[in-house]
Coordinates of C-alpha atoms in Angstrom, one line a residue:
M8 CA -0.7 -0.2 0.3
C9 CA 2.9 2.4 -0.2
G10 CA 4.2 4.6 -2.9
I11 CA 7.6 3.6 -4.7
V12 CA 8.8 6.2 -7.2
G13 CA 12.6 6.4 -8.8
Y14 CA 14.4 7.9 -11.8
L15 CA 17.3 7.3 -13.4
G16 CA 18.2 10.2 -15.9
K17 CA 20.0 13.0 -17.0
R18 CA 17.8 15.4 -14.9
E19 CA 17.9 16.3 -11.2
A20 CA 16.0 14.0 -9.4
F21 CA 14.6 15.0 -6.6
P22 CA 12.4 17.5 -8.5
V23 CA 11.3 14.4 -10.1
L24 CA 11.3 12.0 -7.1
I25 CA 8.7 14.8 -5.1
K26 CA 6.3 15.0 -7.6
G27 CA 6.2 11.3 -8.2
L28 CA 5.9 10.9 -4.4
R29 CA 3.2 14.0 -4.1
R30 CA 0.5 11.7 -6.7
L31 CA 1.2 8.8 -5.3
E32 CA 0.7 10.2 -1.9
Y33 CA -3.0 8.8 -1.9
R34 CA -1.0 5.5 -0.9
G35 CA 0.2 6.3 2.3
Y36 CA 1.4 9.2 4.0
D37 CA 1.8 7.9 7.6
S38 CA 6.0 9.0 6.2
A39 CA 8.3 9.5 3.3
G40 CA 12.2 9.5 2.2
V41 CA 14.7 9.6 -0.9
A42 CA 17.7 8.1 -1.3
L43 CA 19.9 10.0 -3.5
L44 CA 23.6 9.2 -5.6
N45 CA 25.3 12.5 -6.9
G46 CA 27.6 10.4 -8.9
K47 CA 30.4 11.3 -6.4
E48 CA 29.8 7.9 -4.6
Q49 CA 27.2 9.5 -2.3
L50 CA 24.4 7.6 -0.8
N51 CA 22.6 10.6 0.6
V52 CA 19.2 9.4 2.4
Y53 CA 16.8 11.3 3.7
K54 CA 13.2 10.3 5.4
T55 CA 10.8 11.7 7.9
K56 CA 8.0 10.9 9.8
G57 CA 3.9 12.8 8.4
K58 CA 3.4 13.7 4.9
V59 CA 5.2 14.5 1.5
D60 CA 5.6 18.7 2.6
N61 CA 7.3 17.0 5.7
L62 CA 9.9 16.2 3.8
V63 CA 10.3 18.9 1.5
E64 CA 11.1 20.7 4.4
Y65 CA 13.0 18.1 6.0
C66 CA 15.4 18.9 3.4
S67 CA 15.2 22.2 2.7
D68 CA 18.9 22.7 3.8
K69 CA 20.0 19.5 2.8
D70 CA 22.4 18.1 -0.2
V71 CA 19.6 17.0 -2.5
T72 CA 21.8 16.6 -6.1
G73 CA 22.1 13.5 -7.9
H74 CA 20.6 12.2 -11.4
V75 CA 19.4 8.8 -9.4
G76 CA 17.1 8.4 -6.9
I77 CA 14.4 6.5 -5.0
A78 CA 11.9 7.5 -2.9
H79 CA 8.9 6.5 -0.5
T80 CA 5.7 7.2 0.9
R81 CA 4.3 5.0 3.6
W82 CA 1.2 3.1 4.9
A83 CA 2.8 1.1 7.6
T84 CA 2.6 -2.2 8.0
H85 CA 5.8 -3.3 10.0
G86 CA 6.9 -0.8 12.6
E87 CA 5.1 2.6 13.8
P88 CA 5.5 5.6 11.3
S89 CA 8.6 7.2 12.3
S90 CA 11.7 8.5 11.1
R91 CA 13.4 5.6 11.9
N92 CA 10.9 2.6 10.4
A93 CA 10.5 5.7 7.3
H94 CA 11.8 4.0 3.7
P95 CA 14.7 4.5 2.0
H96 CA 16.1 1.6 4.5
Y97 CA 20.0 2.0 4.1
S98 CA 21.5 -1.4 4.8
A99 CA 24.9 -2.0 7.3
S100 CA 27.8 -0.2 5.4
K101 CA 25.2 2.0 3.9
N102 CA 26.8 1.3 0.6
L103 CA 22.6 0.3 -0.3
A104 CA 19.6 1.6 0.0
I105 CA 15.7 -0.1 -0.8
I106 CA 12.6 1.0 -0.7
H107 CA 9.3 -1.8 -0.6
N108 CA 6.0 -2.0 -0.6
G109 CA 4.7 -5.1 0.9
I110 CA 4.7 -7.3 3.0
I111 CA 7.8 -10.2 4.0
E112 CA 6.3 -12.8 5.9
N113 CA 9.0 -14.4 6.6
Y114 CA 10.9 -11.3 8.0
A115 CA 12.0 -12.3 11.4
D116 CA 13.7 -15.8 11.1
I117 CA 15.4 -14.1 8.9
K118 CA 15.8 -11.5 10.7
R119 CA 16.9 -13.8 13.9
N120 CA 19.5 -15.7 11.2
L121 CA 21.3 -12.2 10.6
Q122 CA 20.9 -10.9 14.1
N123 CA 23.1 -14.6 15.1
K124 CA 25.4 -13.8 12.4
G125 CA 26.4 -9.9 14.1
V126 CA 24.2 -7.9 11.4
K127 CA 23.0 -4.8 13.9
F128 CA 19.5 -3.5 12.1
V129 CA 18.3 0.1 13.2
S130 CA 14.6 -0.1 12.4
D131 CA 11.1 -2.3 13.3
T132 CA 10.7 -3.0 9.9
D133 CA 10.0 -6.2 7.5
T134 CA 11.8 -4.0 4.6
E135 CA 15.0 -3.2 6.5
V136 CA 15.7 -7.3 6.7
L137 CA 15.6 -7.7 3.3
V138 CA 18.3 -5.4 2.1
Q139 CA 21.1 -6.5 5.2
L140 CA 19.9 -9.8 3.7
V141 CA 21.1 -9.1 0.2
E142 CA 24.3 -6.7 1.5
Y143 CA 25.4 -10.1 3.8
I144 CA 24.9 -12.3 0.6
M145 CA 26.9 -9.5 -1.7
E146 CA 29.7 -9.7 0.9
R147 CA 30.0 -13.0 1.8
K148 CA 29.8 -14.9 -1.6
S149 CA 31.4 -12.0 -3.6
L150 CA 28.1 -11.8 -5.7
D151 CA 27.3 -8.5 -7.5
L152 CA 23.9 -6.5 -6.8
L153 CA 22.1 -8.4 -9.0
T154 CA 23.0 -12.0 -8.6
A155 CA 22.6 -11.2 -4.7
V156 CA 19.2 -9.7 -5.2
Q157 CA 17.9 -13.2 -7.5
V158 CA 19.0 -14.9 -4.3
A159 CA 18.0 -13.0 -0.9
L160 CA 15.0 -13.0 -3.5
H161 CA 14.2 -17.3 -2.7
Q162 CA 14.7 -17.1 0.8
V163 CA 11.8 -14.5 1.2
I164 CA 7.6 -15.2 1.7
G165 CA 5.3 -12.7 0.8
A166 CA 4.7 -10.0 -1.4
Y167 CA 7.3 -7.3 -2.5
A168 CA 8.0 -5.1 -5.2
I169 CA 11.3 -3.1 -4.2
A170 CA 13.2 -0.9 -5.7
I171 CA 17.5 -0.7 -4.5
I172 CA 20.9 1.3 -5.3
D173 CA 24.3 0.9 -4.9
K174 CA 26.1 3.4 -4.2
R175 CA 29.4 1.4 -5.7
D176 CA 27.7 1.6 -9.5
P177 CA 26.0 4.5 -9.6
N178 CA 23.8 4.1 -12.6
Q179 CA 21.9 1.7 -11.6
I180 CA 18.2 0.6 -10.5
I181 CA 17.8 -2.6 -9.6
A182 CA 13.7 -3.5 -9.3
A183 CA 11.7 -6.4 -8.6
R184 CA 8.3 -7.4 -8.3
K185 CA 5.5 -9.6 -6.8
Q186 CA 1.9 -9.1 -6.4
S187 CA 2.7 -5.8 -5.5
P188 CA 2.5 -3.2 -8.5
L189 CA 5.3 -1.8 -10.3
V190 CA 5.7 0.2 -13.6
V191 CA 8.9 1.4 -15.3
G192 CA 8.3 4.5 -17.8
I193 CA 10.7 4.7 -20.5
G194 CA 12.3 8.5 -21.5
D195 CA 14.7 9.6 -24.0
G196 CA 18.0 8.5 -22.4
E197 CA 16.1 8.6 -18.8
F198 CA 13.8 5.9 -17.0
F199 CA 11.1 6.1 -14.1
L200 CA 9.6 4.0 -11.8
G201 CA 6.4 4.0 -9.7
S202 CA 3.7 2.1 -8.1
D203 CA 1.4 2.9 -10.8
A204 CA 1.8 5.1 -13.5
S205 CA 0.5 8.0 -12.6
P206 CA 4.6 9.8 -11.5
I207 CA 5.8 8.8 -14.6
I208 CA 2.7 10.0 -17.4
E209 CA 3.9 14.0 -17.1
Y210 CA 7.8 12.3 -18.6
T211 CA 6.1 9.6 -21.1
D212 CA 3.8 7.2 -22.1
K213 CA 6.0 4.2 -22.7
V214 CA 5.5 2.0 -19.9
V215 CA 6.3 -1.6 -19.0
Y216 CA 4.8 -3.6 -16.3
L217 CA 6.6 -5.5 -14.6
E218 CA 4.6 -9.5 -14.2
D219 CA 5.1 -11.6 -10.9
G220 CA 8.4 -12.9 -10.3
N221 CA 10.2 -10.6 -13.0
I222 CA 13.6 -8.1 -12.3
A223 CA 14.5 -5.3 -13.6
V224 CA 18.0 -4.2 -14.4
I225 CA 17.5 -0.2 -15.6
R226 CA 20.8 1.0 -16.6
L227 CA 22.0 4.3 -17.8
E228 CA 23.8 3.8 -21.1
E229 CA 24.5 6.6 -23.9
K230 CA 22.4 5.6 -26.9
Q231 CA 23.8 5.2 -30.5
E232 CA 21.5 6.8 -33.3
S233 CA 21.7 3.1 -34.5
D234 CA 19.8 2.0 -31.2
E235 CA 17.3 4.3 -31.1
Q236 CA 14.6 1.9 -32.5
D237 CA 16.0 -0.7 -30.6
E238 CA 14.3 -1.6 -27.5
S239 CA 16.4 -4.0 -26.4
K240 CA 19.2 -1.7 -25.9
T241 CA 17.6 1.3 -24.3
G242 CA 19.2 0.1 -20.8
L243 CA 16.2 -1.5 -19.7
K244 CA 16.9 -5.3 -19.4
V245 CA 14.0 -7.6 -17.6
L246 CA 14.3 -11.0 -16.2
S247 CA 12.6 -14.0 -14.3
I248 CA 13.9 -14.9 -10.6
L249 CA 15.9 -17.0 -12.1
G250 CA 17.7 -15.3 -14.4
E251 CA 16.4 -15.8 -17.8
E252 CA 15.8 -12.6 -20.3
Q253 CA 12.1 -11.5 -21.0
S254 CA 10.6 -9.7 -23.7
L255 CA 10.1 -6.4 -23.3
A256 CA 6.3 -5.3 -23.5
V257 CA 6.1 -1.9 -24.1
K258 CA 2.2 -0.5 -23.7
T259 CA 1.8 3.3 -24.1
V260 CA -0.2 4.7 -21.3
D261 CA -3.5 7.2 -21.9
I262 CA -3.9 9.1 -19.4
D263 CA -4.7 12.7 -19.2
L264 CA -2.4 14.7 -16.4
G265 CA -5.1 17.2 -15.9
Q266 CA -7.2 13.6 -14.4
I267 CA -4.8 13.6 -11.8
E268 CA -4.9 17.4 -10.6
K269 CA -7.4 18.3 -8.3
G270 CA -8.6 20.9 -11.5
G271 CA -10.0 24.3 -9.4
F272 CA -11.6 22.2 -6.5
P273 CA -10.5 22.0 -2.9
H274 CA -10.4 17.8 -3.0
F275 CA -9.7 15.3 -4.7
M276 CA -12.8 13.7 -3.3
L277 CA -15.4 16.6 -4.4
K278 CA -13.5 16.4 -7.9
E279 CA -14.5 12.6 -8.7
I280 CA -18.0 13.2 -7.4
F281 CA -18.3 15.9 -9.9
E282 CA -16.8 14.3 -12.6
Q283 CA -19.8 11.1 -12.5
P284 CA -21.3 12.7 -15.3
D285 CA -18.7 12.8 -18.1
C286 CA -17.0 9.4 -16.0
L287 CA -20.2 7.0 -16.2
T288 CA -20.4 8.7 -19.9
N289 CA -17.2 7.2 -20.9
C290 CA -17.9 4.2 -19.1
M291 CA -20.7 3.4 -21.3
R292 CA -19.1 4.8 -24.6
G293 CA -19.2 2.6 -27.2
R294 CA -20.8 0.1 -25.3
L295 CA -24.1 1.4 -25.1
S296 CA -25.3 1.9 -28.6
V297 CA -25.8 5.5 -29.8
D298 CA -29.6 5.1 -30.0
A299 CA -29.6 3.7 -26.5
S300 CA -31.5 0.2 -27.7
H301 CA -28.4 -2.0 -27.2
V302 CA -25.9 -2.7 -24.9
T303 CA -22.2 -4.4 -26.5
L304 CA -19.5 -5.6 -24.5
S305 CA -16.5 -7.5 -26.0
A306 CA -16.0 -10.0 -22.9
L307 CA -19.7 -11.3 -23.8
I308 CA -18.8 -11.7 -27.6
D309 CA -15.3 -13.4 -26.9
H310 CA -16.5 -15.5 -24.4
R311 CA -20.2 -16.3 -25.2
R312 CA -20.2 -20.2 -24.7
Q313 CA -18.3 -20.0 -21.0
L314 CA -20.4 -16.8 -19.9
L315 CA -23.6 -17.9 -20.5
A316 CA -23.1 -21.7 -19.7
A317 CA -22.3 -20.7 -16.0
K318 CA -24.5 -22.0 -13.2
R319 CA -23.5 -19.7 -10.5
V320 CA -21.7 -16.2 -10.7
V321 CA -19.7 -15.7 -7.8
I322 CA -18.9 -12.0 -7.0
V323 CA -15.5 -11.3 -5.1
A324 CA -14.3 -7.9 -3.8
C325 CA -13.3 -5.7 -0.6
G326 CA -15.0 -2.3 0.5
T327 CA -16.7 -0.2 -1.4
S328 CA -16.1 -2.9 -4.6
W329 CA -18.2 -5.3 -2.0
H330 CA -21.2 -2.9 -1.9
A331 CA -20.9 -2.8 -6.2
G332 CA -21.4 -6.8 -6.2
L333 CA -24.2 -6.7 -3.6
I334 CA -26.0 -4.2 -6.4
G335 CA -24.7 -6.2 -9.3
K336 CA -26.1 -9.5 -7.5
Q337 CA -29.3 -7.9 -7.7
I338 CA -29.4 -7.2 -11.4
I339 CA -28.1 -10.2 -12.4
E340 CA -29.7 -12.4 -10.6
S341 CA -32.9 -10.4 -11.7
L342 CA -32.2 -10.4 -15.7
V343 CA -30.0 -13.1 -16.1
R344 CA -31.8 -15.4 -13.5
V345 CA -28.6 -17.3 -12.5
P346 CA -27.6 -17.7 -8.7
V347 CA -25.4 -14.7 -7.8
E348 CA -23.5 -14.4 -4.6
V349 CA -21.5 -12.1 -2.8
E350 CA -17.6 -12.8 -0.8
Y351 CA -15.5 -10.6 0.8
A352 CA -12.0 -11.5 -1.4
S353 CA -10.2 -11.9 1.9
E354 CA -13.0 -14.9 3.5
F355 CA -13.3 -16.1 0.3
R356 CA -9.1 -16.6 -0.5
Y357 CA -9.0 -18.4 3.3
R358 CA -11.4 -21.4 3.4
N359 CA -11.5 -24.5 0.8
P360 CA -14.8 -22.5 -1.3
V361 CA -17.3 -24.4 -3.0
V362 CA -16.0 -23.2 -6.8
G363 CA -16.1 -25.2 -10.2
K364 CA -15.8 -25.0 -13.6
D365 CA -19.6 -24.1 -14.0
D366 CA -18.8 -21.2 -12.1
V367 CA -17.6 -17.3 -13.1
V368 CA -16.1 -15.8 -10.5
I369 CA -16.3 -11.7 -10.7
A370 CA -13.5 -9.9 -9.3
I371 CA -14.3 -6.3 -8.5
S372 CA -11.4 -3.6 -8.2
Q373 CA -10.4 -0.5 -8.9
S374 CA -7.1 -1.2 -8.8
G375 CA -6.8 -3.9 -9.7
E376 CA -3.5 -4.9 -7.4
T377 CA -6.3 -5.4 -4.5
A378 CA -4.0 -8.2 -2.5
D379 CA -6.9 -10.1 -1.3
T380 CA -9.0 -10.1 -4.8
L381 CA -5.9 -11.2 -6.8
A382 CA -5.6 -14.0 -4.1
A383 CA -9.0 -15.0 -4.5
V384 CA -8.9 -14.7 -8.4
Q385 CA -5.7 -17.1 -8.6
L386 CA -7.7 -19.6 -6.0
A387 CA -10.9 -19.7 -8.3
K388 CA -8.8 -19.9 -11.4
E389 CA -7.0 -23.1 -9.5
K390 CA -10.4 -24.1 -8.8
G391 CA -11.5 -24.6 -12.7
A392 CA -13.7 -21.1 -12.4
F393 CA -14.0 -18.8 -15.5
I394 CA -12.7 -15.4 -13.9
Y395 CA -14.6 -12.0 -14.9
G396 CA -12.7 -8.4 -14.3
I397 CA -14.1 -5.8 -13.3
C398 CA -11.3 -2.7 -12.9
N399 CA -9.9 1.3 -13.6
A400 CA -6.3 0.5 -13.9
I401 CA -5.3 -0.7 -17.1
G402 CA -2.9 -3.0 -17.2
S403 CA -2.8 -4.0 -13.5
S404 CA -2.4 -7.6 -12.1
I405 CA -6.0 -8.0 -12.1
P406 CA -7.0 -7.7 -15.5
R407 CA -3.8 -9.9 -16.4
A408 CA -4.8 -12.6 -14.1
T409 CA -8.3 -12.9 -15.1
H410 CA -9.7 -14.9 -18.6
T411 CA -11.8 -11.4 -19.7
G412 CA -13.1 -8.2 -18.4
T413 CA -14.8 -4.7 -18.8
Y414 CA -12.8 -1.8 -17.8
I415 CA -14.9 0.5 -15.9
H416 CA -12.6 3.9 -17.6
V417 CA -13.5 6.3 -15.5
G418 CA -10.5 7.7 -14.7
P419 CA -7.7 8.1 -12.1
E420 CA -9.3 8.1 -8.8
I421 CA -7.4 9.9 -6.2
G422 CA -9.0 10.1 -3.0
V423 CA -9.0 7.8 -1.0
A424 CA -12.4 7.2 -0.5
S425 CA -14.2 5.8 -3.5
T426 CA -16.5 7.4 -5.7
K427 CA -16.9 7.3 -9.0
A428 CA -14.8 3.8 -9.2
F429 CA -18.0 2.5 -7.5
T430 CA -20.6 4.1 -9.8
G431 CA -18.7 2.6 -12.7
Q432 CA -18.4 -1.0 -10.9
V433 CA -22.3 -0.6 -10.8
T434 CA -22.5 0.8 -14.0
V435 CA -20.2 -2.6 -15.6
L436 CA -22.3 -5.0 -13.5
T437 CA -25.5 -3.2 -15.3
M438 CA -24.7 -3.5 -18.9
I439 CA -23.4 -7.2 -17.7
A440 CA -26.4 -8.4 -16.7
L441 CA -28.5 -6.4 -19.5
A442 CA -26.1 -7.7 -22.0
M443 CA -26.4 -11.4 -20.5
G444 CA -29.6 -11.6 -20.5
E445 CA -30.7 -10.4 -23.6
A446 CA -28.1 -13.2 -24.5
K447 CA -29.7 -16.0 -23.0
G448 CA -33.3 -14.3 -23.6
T449 CA -34.6 -14.4 -20.1
I450 CA -35.6 -10.9 -20.4
D451 CA -38.4 -9.6 -22.2
R452 CA -37.9 -6.9 -24.7
D453 CA -39.7 -4.2 -23.9
E454 CA -37.9 -4.2 -20.3
Y455 CA -34.5 -4.3 -21.8
L456 CA -35.0 -1.8 -24.0
E457 CA -36.4 0.0 -21.0
I458 CA -33.7 -0.5 -18.8
V459 CA -31.1 0.6 -21.5
R460 CA -33.0 3.2 -22.1
A461 CA -32.6 4.7 -18.7
L462 CA -28.9 3.7 -18.1
S463 CA -28.3 6.2 -20.8
E464 CA -30.3 8.8 -19.2
I465 CA -28.0 8.5 -15.9
P466 CA -25.8 10.8 -16.1
E467 CA -27.5 13.6 -16.7
K468 CA -29.8 12.4 -14.0
I469 CA -26.6 12.6 -11.7
K470 CA -25.8 16.3 -13.3
E471 CA -29.2 17.1 -11.8
V472 CA -28.2 15.2 -8.0
L473 CA -25.4 16.9 -8.2
K474 CA -27.4 20.5 -8.4
T475 CA -28.2 19.2 -4.0
N476 CA -24.5 20.3 -3.1
D477 CA -24.9 23.5 -1.7
K478 CA -28.3 22.4 0.1
V479 CA -26.1 18.8 1.2
A480 CA -23.6 21.2 2.6
D481 CA -26.1 23.5 4.6
L482 CA -26.8 20.0 6.2
A483 CA -24.1 18.8 6.8
R484 CA -23.3 21.6 9.1
T485 CA -26.3 20.7 11.4
F486 CA -25.1 17.4 11.7
T487 CA -21.2 17.6 12.0
Y488 CA -20.8 16.8 15.7
A489 CA -22.9 13.5 15.9
H490 CA -21.5 10.9 17.4
N491 CA -23.5 8.0 15.6
F492 CA -25.4 7.4 12.2
L493 CA -27.4 5.0 11.0
Y494 CA -28.0 4.2 7.5
L495 CA -31.3 2.2 6.5
G496 CA -32.4 1.3 2.6
R497 CA -34.4 -2.0 0.6
G498 CA -33.5 -3.7 -2.2
F499 CA -31.1 -2.1 -4.2
S500 CA -30.8 0.6 -1.7
Y501 CA -29.9 -1.6 1.1
P502 CA -26.4 -1.5 -0.6
V503 CA -26.1 2.3 -1.6
A504 CA -27.2 2.3 2.6
L505 CA -23.9 0.1 3.3
E506 CA -21.7 2.7 1.5
G507 CA -23.0 5.8 2.3
A508 CA -21.8 4.5 5.9
L509 CA -18.8 3.1 5.0
K510 CA -18.3 7.1 3.2
L511 CA -18.7 8.4 6.5
K512 CA -17.0 6.4 8.6
E513 CA -13.9 6.7 6.3
I514 CA -13.6 10.4 6.0
S515 CA -15.3 11.7 8.8
Y516 CA -14.3 9.6 11.5
I517 CA -18.3 8.7 12.7
H518 CA -19.3 5.9 13.7
A519 CA -22.1 4.7 10.9
E520 CA -23.8 1.8 9.8
G521 CA -25.5 0.4 7.2
Y522 CA -29.0 -1.4 7.7
P523 CA -31.4 -3.2 5.9
A524 CA -34.7 -0.6 7.0
A525 CA -37.0 -4.0 7.7
E526 CA -33.9 -5.7 10.0
M527 CA -33.7 -2.1 12.6
K528 CA -36.3 -4.1 14.3
H529 CA -34.0 -7.0 15.0
G530 CA -31.5 -4.4 17.0
P531 CA -30.4 -1.0 16.0
I532 CA -34.2 0.5 17.3
A533 CA -32.8 0.7 20.5
L534 CA -30.4 3.0 19.7
I535 CA -32.5 5.6 18.2
D536 CA -33.5 8.4 19.9
S537 CA -33.2 12.4 18.7
D538 CA -29.2 12.2 18.9
M539 CA -29.6 9.8 16.6
P540 CA -29.5 10.7 12.7
V541 CA -31.1 8.6 10.1
V542 CA -30.6 8.9 6.5
V543 CA -33.5 6.8 4.9
I544 CA -33.0 6.0 1.3
A545 CA -36.9 6.9 0.7
T546 CA -37.8 6.6 -3.3
H547 CA -40.7 5.9 -4.9
N548 CA -40.9 2.2 -5.6
A549 CA -42.3 -0.7 -4.7
M550 CA -41.0 -0.6 -1.1
Y551 CA -42.3 2.9 -0.7
E552 CA -44.8 1.8 2.0
K553 CA -42.6 -0.5 3.9
V554 CA -40.2 2.7 4.7
L555 CA -42.5 5.2 5.2
S556 CA -43.3 2.7 8.0
N557 CA -40.1 2.6 9.2
I558 CA -39.6 6.3 9.4
Q559 CA -43.0 6.7 11.5
E560 CA -41.1 4.5 14.0
I561 CA -37.8 6.2 14.3
K562 CA -39.7 9.8 14.8
A563 CA -42.2 8.4 17.3
R564 CA -38.4 7.6 19.4
K565 CA -37.8 11.9 18.1
G566 CA -34.7 10.0 16.0
R567 CA -33.8 12.7 13.5
V568 CA -34.5 11.6 9.7
I569 CA -32.4 12.7 6.6
A570 CA -34.6 11.2 4.0
L571 CA -33.8 11.1 -0.2
V572 CA -37.3 11.3 -1.8
T573 CA -38.0 10.7 -4.9
K574 CA -39.0 14.3 -6.6
G575 CA -42.8 15.4 -6.1
D576 CA -43.3 13.6 -2.7
T577 CA -45.4 14.9 -0.8
T578 CA -46.1 12.3 2.4
I579 CA -42.2 11.8 4.1
S580 CA -41.4 14.9 2.8
K581 CA -43.6 16.4 5.6
I582 CA -42.4 13.8 8.1
A583 CA -38.7 13.8 7.4
D584 CA -36.6 16.6 9.2
E585 CA -34.4 17.0 6.2
V586 CA -34.9 16.0 2.7
I587 CA -32.9 15.7 -0.3
E588 CA -34.6 15.2 -3.8
L589 CA -34.0 12.8 -6.5
P590 CA -34.7 12.5 -10.3
E591 CA -36.9 9.8 -10.8
V592 CA -35.1 6.5 -12.2
L593 CA -35.8 3.0 -12.5
E594 CA -35.7 1.0 -9.1
C595 CA -32.4 -1.2 -10.7
L596 CA -30.4 2.7 -11.4
E597 CA -31.8 4.0 -8.2
P598 CA -27.9 3.3 -6.6
L599 CA -26.5 5.3 -9.7
V600 CA -28.1 8.7 -8.2
A601 CA -29.1 7.8 -4.8
T602 CA -25.4 7.3 -4.0
V603 CA -24.2 10.7 -4.8
P604 CA -25.7 13.0 -1.9
L605 CA -24.8 10.3 0.4
Q606 CA -20.8 11.2 -1.1
L607 CA -21.6 14.5 -0.8
L608 CA -23.1 14.6 2.9
A609 CA -20.0 12.3 4.2
Y610 CA -17.7 14.7 2.6
H611 CA -19.4 18.2 4.4
V612 CA -19.1 16.4 7.3
A613 CA -15.9 15.8 6.9
V614 CA -14.9 19.2 6.0
C615 CA -16.9 20.4 8.5
K616 CA -14.8 18.9 10.7
G617 CA -11.2 19.9 10.3
K618 CA -10.4 16.0 8.6
N619 CA -8.2 15.4 5.8
V620 CA -10.6 14.7 3.4
D621 CA -8.0 12.9 0.4
Q622 CA -6.2 10.9 2.6
P623 CA -7.7 10.0 6.0
R624 CA -6.2 8.9 8.9
N625 CA -4.8 4.4 8.7
L626 CA -6.6 4.4 5.4
A627 CA -4.0 4.0 1.3
K628 CA -5.7 3.8 -1.9
S629 CA -5.1 0.2 -2.8
V630 CA -5.0 -2.3 -0.1
T631 CA -1.9 -4.7 -1.5
V632 CA -0.7 -5.9 1.5
E633 CA -2.5 -8.2 4.0

């Protein structure tokens, strides 16, 4: 969950590294650090607790010259956040420096063995164990850095993306990955490293995504004119951990730099909430016909037999993606008439699930790097299931591990609390259900056309909802000091209630729970009093009268009700304390509009409380470790 940046080239490395760290800070912000080689056999490591700004201030009077460097922003796993535990880590001789994303599971055994041989440690991290092991192997066996890294990686158990430099060889960075993402950018006589492409795209759109078990050897070499088109002589070599040279698969990254800037908004989260109409238009583009009469998914065209023959669908995901899966379950069961189970990937991977060749497993992950979801994919694949990925990050690990899939195409999501990725995932799940339902003949043609046309109108409906922003901001001020919130919904709105509660917890640190409205009487009603705000999704659908009764029960106990109602509602609007009106949409598409005011509510409450909206405490954007 940490962020890795590296640079080797003709520029001063420090500004490139700092800019890259700022773009990766959503991955971790407990501490940050840089290691710089200045070409004089001098390896300077600077690191400090806190955010990248703290690091910049700390380095203000330091020697930050050098054309080679690695940098890191940390989300702590082993060892509390501190300057001592921040990366990069020196080896004992201070010849080597390493940065690492992941977890070395057997670090304690390796550390004990090294300590018994006289190696001294200065941090509590698993990462320092790796750099000390590499140096010990180099010295004891007289090996070069690359070979020592290969030998060391054979001994470690766990997940890693690493970059390591040696002051005795100042023109080289060695990087490796296993179950943690790592991207190499290829520029004109320069190279970049990143946990994702965001620190790289300002300088080059040519990247190599390292595969599991691969090691990249990056050297600064003068290019000859005759070599300009020969990628094998660019100074980048990719090897397997066994030393077998791998072919270079150079990809072109298509990311607009403006997508990873705030664009005048005070926070990325608010920007990404307001981007949703355009994002969902992009998500549907080329898949939903211009006349809104048909949904076409290449995955269904290419893998029609496997998808339509499925006797069961299993959705695996974590966090917000799991909530999207709950909505997907309802719409797939409704339109495709096949049973769907939704599993937490973290639980699925650690039991012996009954899954096989007759099952389609849908893996949902914004980053495509979620460790538990990736492990669930691998487990299901081993058991013979057909794997379908729904991801946002192109070229990430989960799309590469699945048989087929659909990108949500909502653009980079920087805010840690997911917003546009959630609605993008729900949109893709809806299109999957429509395409499969039509292909199987399990949906009536008129109903199919009605849903497709209504789906095409969702971006405009969300624009309408976004006009409530000022009202929600005013409402948020009233409830800023609440200690607990309850969110209620029924049917398709129940997962929206869960997602609304999660958003409030994530960024405002207010305890909140989401419940099916009918379950309120089975426990949560005991909590309701005049200090308990209750958010109720009470749109005008088949459950309207039931939800009305729930609201009356809350009011009878002096609970304060914030109701999301369909525009023009005259009944619940008279009972609720606060009302947010939503445009009328089909019930199965309500989550796409109902979730937006709940995102805004969480955002504005957090802002009123003075919280760091984009970087909430203890959280990181991409959970690439267990």
